[in-house]
Short mmCIF file of C-alpha atoms in Angstrom, two decimals:
data_model
loop_
_atom_site.label_atom_id
_atom_site.label_comp_id
_atom_site.label_asym_id
_atom_site.label_seq_id
_atom_site.Cartn_x
_atom_site.Cartn_y
_atom_site.Cartn_z
CA LYS A 1 101.69 91.89 100.62
CA ASN A 2 102.48 95.13 101.88
CA GLN A 3 102.63 95.81 105.46
CA VAL A 4 103.44 97.85 108.17
CA GLU A 5 103.63 96.76 111.80
CA GLN A 6 104.20 99.06 114.77
CA SER A 7 105.21 97.91 118.48
CA PRO A 8 104.17 98.45 121.26
CA GLN A 9 100.73 98.89 120.60
CA SER A 10 100.49 101.12 123.61
CA LEU A 11 102.58 102.53 126.01
CA ILE A 12 102.55 104.50 129.29
CA ILE A 13 105.18 106.85 130.52
CA LEU A 14 106.03 109.56 132.89
CA GLU A 15 106.47 113.31 131.87
CA GLY A 16 109.85 114.33 131.19
CA LYS A 17 110.98 110.42 130.02
CA ASN A 18 112.05 109.58 126.99
CA CYS A 19 110.68 106.81 124.75
CA THR A 20 110.78 104.67 121.14
CA LEU A 21 108.56 103.80 119.19
CA GLN A 22 109.21 100.79 116.53
CA CYS A 23 108.32 100.25 112.87
CA ASN A 24 108.73 97.15 110.51
CA TYR A 25 107.51 97.53 107.28
CA THR A 26 107.64 94.92 104.20
CA VAL A 27 106.33 97.41 101.46
CA SER A 28 108.70 96.80 98.36
CA PRO A 29 109.85 98.61 96.24
CA PHE A 30 110.52 101.39 99.07
CA SER A 31 110.42 105.08 98.45
CA ASN A 32 109.76 106.85 101.71
CA LEU A 33 108.52 106.44 105.20
CA ARG A 34 106.75 108.93 107.32
CA TRP A 35 105.61 109.28 110.90
CA TYR A 36 102.27 111.11 111.88
CA LYS A 37 100.89 112.01 115.14
CA GLN A 38 97.37 112.00 115.51
CA ASP A 39 95.50 113.30 118.73
CA THR A 40 92.20 111.84 119.37
CA GLY A 41 89.35 113.17 117.65
CA ARG A 42 91.90 114.84 114.98
CA GLY A 43 93.41 114.14 111.53
CA PRO A 44 97.30 112.93 111.43
CA VAL A 45 99.76 115.46 111.35
CA SER A 46 103.16 114.88 109.85
CA LEU A 47 106.26 114.67 111.88
CA THR A 48 108.81 113.45 109.52
CA ILE A 49 109.42 111.91 105.94
CA MET A 50 112.84 110.23 105.14
CA THR A 51 113.65 108.69 101.64
CA PHE A 52 115.90 105.74 101.31
CA SER A 53 119.27 107.69 101.50
CA GLU A 54 117.99 109.14 104.50
CA ASN A 55 118.58 107.35 107.95
CA THR A 56 117.78 109.94 110.30
CA LYS A 57 115.52 113.11 110.37
CA SER A 58 114.70 115.36 113.70
CA ASN A 59 111.50 117.67 114.07
CA GLY A 60 111.92 119.26 117.82
CA ARG A 61 112.01 116.83 120.26
CA TYR A 62 111.06 113.66 117.63
CA THR A 63 114.04 111.85 116.09
CA ALA A 64 113.08 109.47 113.29
CA THR A 65 115.79 106.69 112.36
CA LEU A 66 115.54 104.22 108.98
CA ASP A 67 117.34 101.07 108.14
CA ALA A 68 116.24 100.19 104.50
CA ASP A 69 118.29 97.41 104.86
CA THR A 70 116.23 96.08 107.53
CA LYS A 71 112.98 97.76 106.75
CA GLN A 72 112.90 99.25 109.93
CA SER A 73 112.42 102.47 111.44
CA SER A 74 111.83 104.02 115.02
CA LEU A 75 110.61 107.06 116.32
CA HIS A 76 112.35 108.85 119.62
CA ILE A 77 110.60 111.12 121.48
CA THR A 78 112.82 113.20 123.95
CA ALA A 79 111.58 114.77 127.43
CA SER A 80 107.95 113.75 126.77
CA GLN A 81 105.54 116.20 127.41
CA LEU A 82 101.64 115.82 128.44
CA SER A 83 100.72 117.06 124.85
CA ASP A 84 102.66 114.17 123.46
CA SER A 85 100.05 112.00 124.38
CA ALA A 86 98.45 110.62 121.13
CA SER A 87 98.68 107.74 118.38
CA TYR A 88 101.97 107.83 116.26
CA ILE A 89 101.34 106.27 113.00
CA CYS A 90 104.01 104.82 110.69
CA VAL A 91 103.45 105.15 106.99
CA VAL A 92 105.33 103.69 104.01
CA GLY A 93 105.19 105.09 100.32
CA GLY A 94 105.96 102.47 97.68
CA ALA A 95 108.17 103.45 94.57
CA GLY A 96 106.10 104.03 91.65
CA SER A 97 102.19 103.85 93.90
CA TYR A 98 100.38 106.63 95.08
CA GLN A 99 99.38 104.28 97.79
CA LEU A 100 100.43 104.67 101.24
CA THR A 101 100.83 101.39 103.72
CA PHE A 102 99.53 102.70 107.35
CA GLY A 103 100.69 100.89 110.45
CA LYS A 104 98.03 100.66 112.83
CA GLY A 105 99.87 103.04 115.48
CA THR A 106 101.18 103.17 118.88
CA LYS A 107 99.10 105.05 121.60
CA LEU A 108 101.24 106.77 123.66
CA SER A 109 99.93 108.19 127.15
CA VAL A 110 102.13 110.68 129.05
CA ILE A 111 101.25 110.98 132.42
CA PRO A 112 102.02 113.38 135.29
CA ASN B 1 93.98 129.51 107.80
CA ALA B 2 95.23 127.25 105.35
CA GLY B 3 94.34 123.75 105.14
CA VAL B 4 91.93 121.12 104.65
CA THR B 5 88.36 121.43 105.50
CA GLN B 6 85.84 118.50 106.02
CA THR B 7 82.11 118.99 106.40
CA PRO B 8 80.18 117.69 107.88
CA LYS B 9 81.92 116.66 111.20
CA PHE B 10 79.76 114.14 112.49
CA GLN B 11 76.66 112.42 110.31
CA VAL B 12 74.48 109.63 111.24
CA LEU B 13 72.53 108.18 108.15
CA LYS B 14 69.93 105.18 107.38
CA THR B 15 70.63 102.06 105.62
CA GLY B 16 70.02 103.13 102.14
CA GLN B 17 70.40 106.46 102.31
CA SER B 18 72.97 108.54 100.19
CA MET B 19 75.42 111.50 101.11
CA THR B 20 78.41 113.79 100.11
CA LEU B 21 81.11 114.18 102.39
CA GLN B 22 82.82 117.51 101.25
CA CYS B 23 86.73 118.04 101.04
CA ALA B 24 88.25 121.38 100.14
CA GLN B 25 92.01 122.71 100.48
CA ASP B 26 93.31 126.30 99.80
CA MET B 27 96.90 125.23 98.89
CA ASN B 28 96.65 124.60 95.34
CA HIS B 29 97.56 120.73 95.98
CA GLU B 30 97.59 118.74 93.23
CA TYR B 31 96.72 115.45 95.05
CA MET B 32 93.78 114.55 97.03
CA SER B 33 93.01 111.39 98.67
CA TRP B 34 90.00 109.67 101.13
CA TYR B 35 90.69 107.66 103.83
CA ARG B 36 88.58 105.82 106.30
CA GLN B 37 89.98 104.89 109.30
CA ASP B 38 88.27 101.81 111.20
CA PRO B 39 89.35 100.88 115.26
CA GLY B 40 92.04 98.24 114.98
CA MET B 41 92.96 99.14 111.56
CA GLY B 42 95.43 101.23 109.77
CA LEU B 43 93.78 104.06 107.40
CA ARG B 44 93.03 102.67 104.10
CA LEU B 45 92.77 104.53 100.77
CA ILE B 46 89.39 104.42 99.31
CA HIS B 47 90.02 106.99 96.14
CA TYR B 48 92.74 109.78 95.17
CA SER B 49 92.92 112.34 92.72
CA VAL B 50 96.15 113.63 90.75
CA GLY B 51 94.83 116.55 89.17
CA ALA B 52 91.28 118.09 88.29
CA GLY B 53 89.69 115.35 86.22
CA ILE B 54 91.64 112.76 87.35
CA THR B 55 90.51 110.10 89.85
CA ASP B 56 91.24 106.56 90.80
CA GLN B 57 90.43 103.85 92.79
CA GLY B 58 92.09 103.10 96.12
CA GLU B 59 92.32 99.86 98.07
CA VAL B 60 88.56 100.03 99.09
CA PRO B 61 86.73 101.67 96.57
CA ASN B 62 83.08 99.79 96.43
CA GLY B 63 80.11 101.85 97.64
CA TYR B 64 81.97 105.03 97.21
CA ASN B 65 82.20 107.50 94.24
CA VAL B 66 84.66 110.72 93.60
CA SER B 67 84.71 113.34 91.25
CA ARG B 68 87.43 116.24 91.03
CA SER B 69 85.99 119.18 88.82
CA THR B 70 88.23 121.62 90.63
CA THR B 71 91.80 121.53 91.98
CA GLU B 72 90.29 122.44 95.38
CA ASP B 73 87.17 120.28 96.10
CA PHE B 74 87.24 116.46 96.23
CA PRO B 75 83.88 114.99 97.53
CA LEU B 76 83.12 111.89 98.33
CA ARG B 77 79.93 110.33 97.60
CA LEU B 78 78.16 107.44 99.55
CA LEU B 79 75.79 105.83 97.08
CA SER B 80 73.64 103.73 99.06
CA ALA B 81 74.89 103.83 102.73
CA ALA B 82 75.27 100.62 104.73
CA PRO B 83 76.16 99.84 108.35
CA SER B 84 79.71 98.75 107.09
CA GLN B 85 80.71 102.19 106.32
CA THR B 86 80.30 103.30 109.55
CA SER B 87 84.01 104.75 110.17
CA VAL B 88 85.80 108.19 110.77
CA TYR B 89 86.61 109.37 106.82
CA PHE B 90 89.75 111.63 106.38
CA CYS B 91 90.50 113.87 103.36
CA ALA B 92 94.01 114.21 102.62
CA SER B 93 96.09 116.58 100.18
CA SER B 94 99.57 116.89 99.44
CA GLN B 95 101.69 119.04 96.65
CA GLY B 96 103.07 115.52 95.09
CA ALA B 97 101.61 112.33 96.17
CA ARG B 98 105.03 110.15 96.31
CA SER B 99 107.57 112.69 98.43
CA TYR B 100 105.51 115.22 100.25
CA GLY B 101 103.72 115.13 103.52
CA TYR B 102 99.99 114.93 103.31
CA THR B 103 98.13 117.37 105.18
CA PHE B 104 94.76 115.66 106.61
CA GLY B 105 91.34 117.33 107.47
CA SER B 106 89.79 116.69 110.75
CA GLY B 107 87.93 113.91 109.93
CA THR B 108 84.32 113.24 109.47
CA ARG B 109 82.34 110.41 111.89
CA LEU B 110 79.84 108.60 110.09
CA THR B 111 77.52 106.35 111.69
CA VAL B 112 75.18 104.12 109.30
CA VAL B 113 72.30 102.73 111.34
#
């Protein structure tokens, strides 16, 4: 069964600090991996999309990495801001399929 | 503003009632989909459409119907609401299903009592 596991479930960091969120997946065959940010009460917003051949992609202070061999991805947030407080969801797309497998998300809280 | 519009934002239904959740996008996206988000779970696909007149079932389709008569609209119908359908529903659209980013609507919070 295709699965996406994220860790930690929740994280509290001080404003200005960096953090890294983890994502492990078992989706096969693999097509792409996406990271989304979901603010409370809002729909997810796309941060990055990586295909098999890409091992890193940045979007401002967000940098995602992908190791397709170990089926792991990470999302690094640099110089966190209060507005980074949200859930971060890892999503994996399988090759030849329209369906995506969503992780449960990591809830990040950035405190002053 | 361009994007995905969902209505209503909130809805309370009684068990057995029916209703339609509306979804419209103005980006000329071919792919549209409906997800539900429940506490402690990842989003789960209910139904999807790869173009006008074409729909297919996702992971959790029971109790829901969809149709796609135009590129812009993709309504989700609850036939006979059950408490298990209490959830937050998101509509999403994409230029192409496999390699493009999805644009999500702001969600409909549905409570079935």
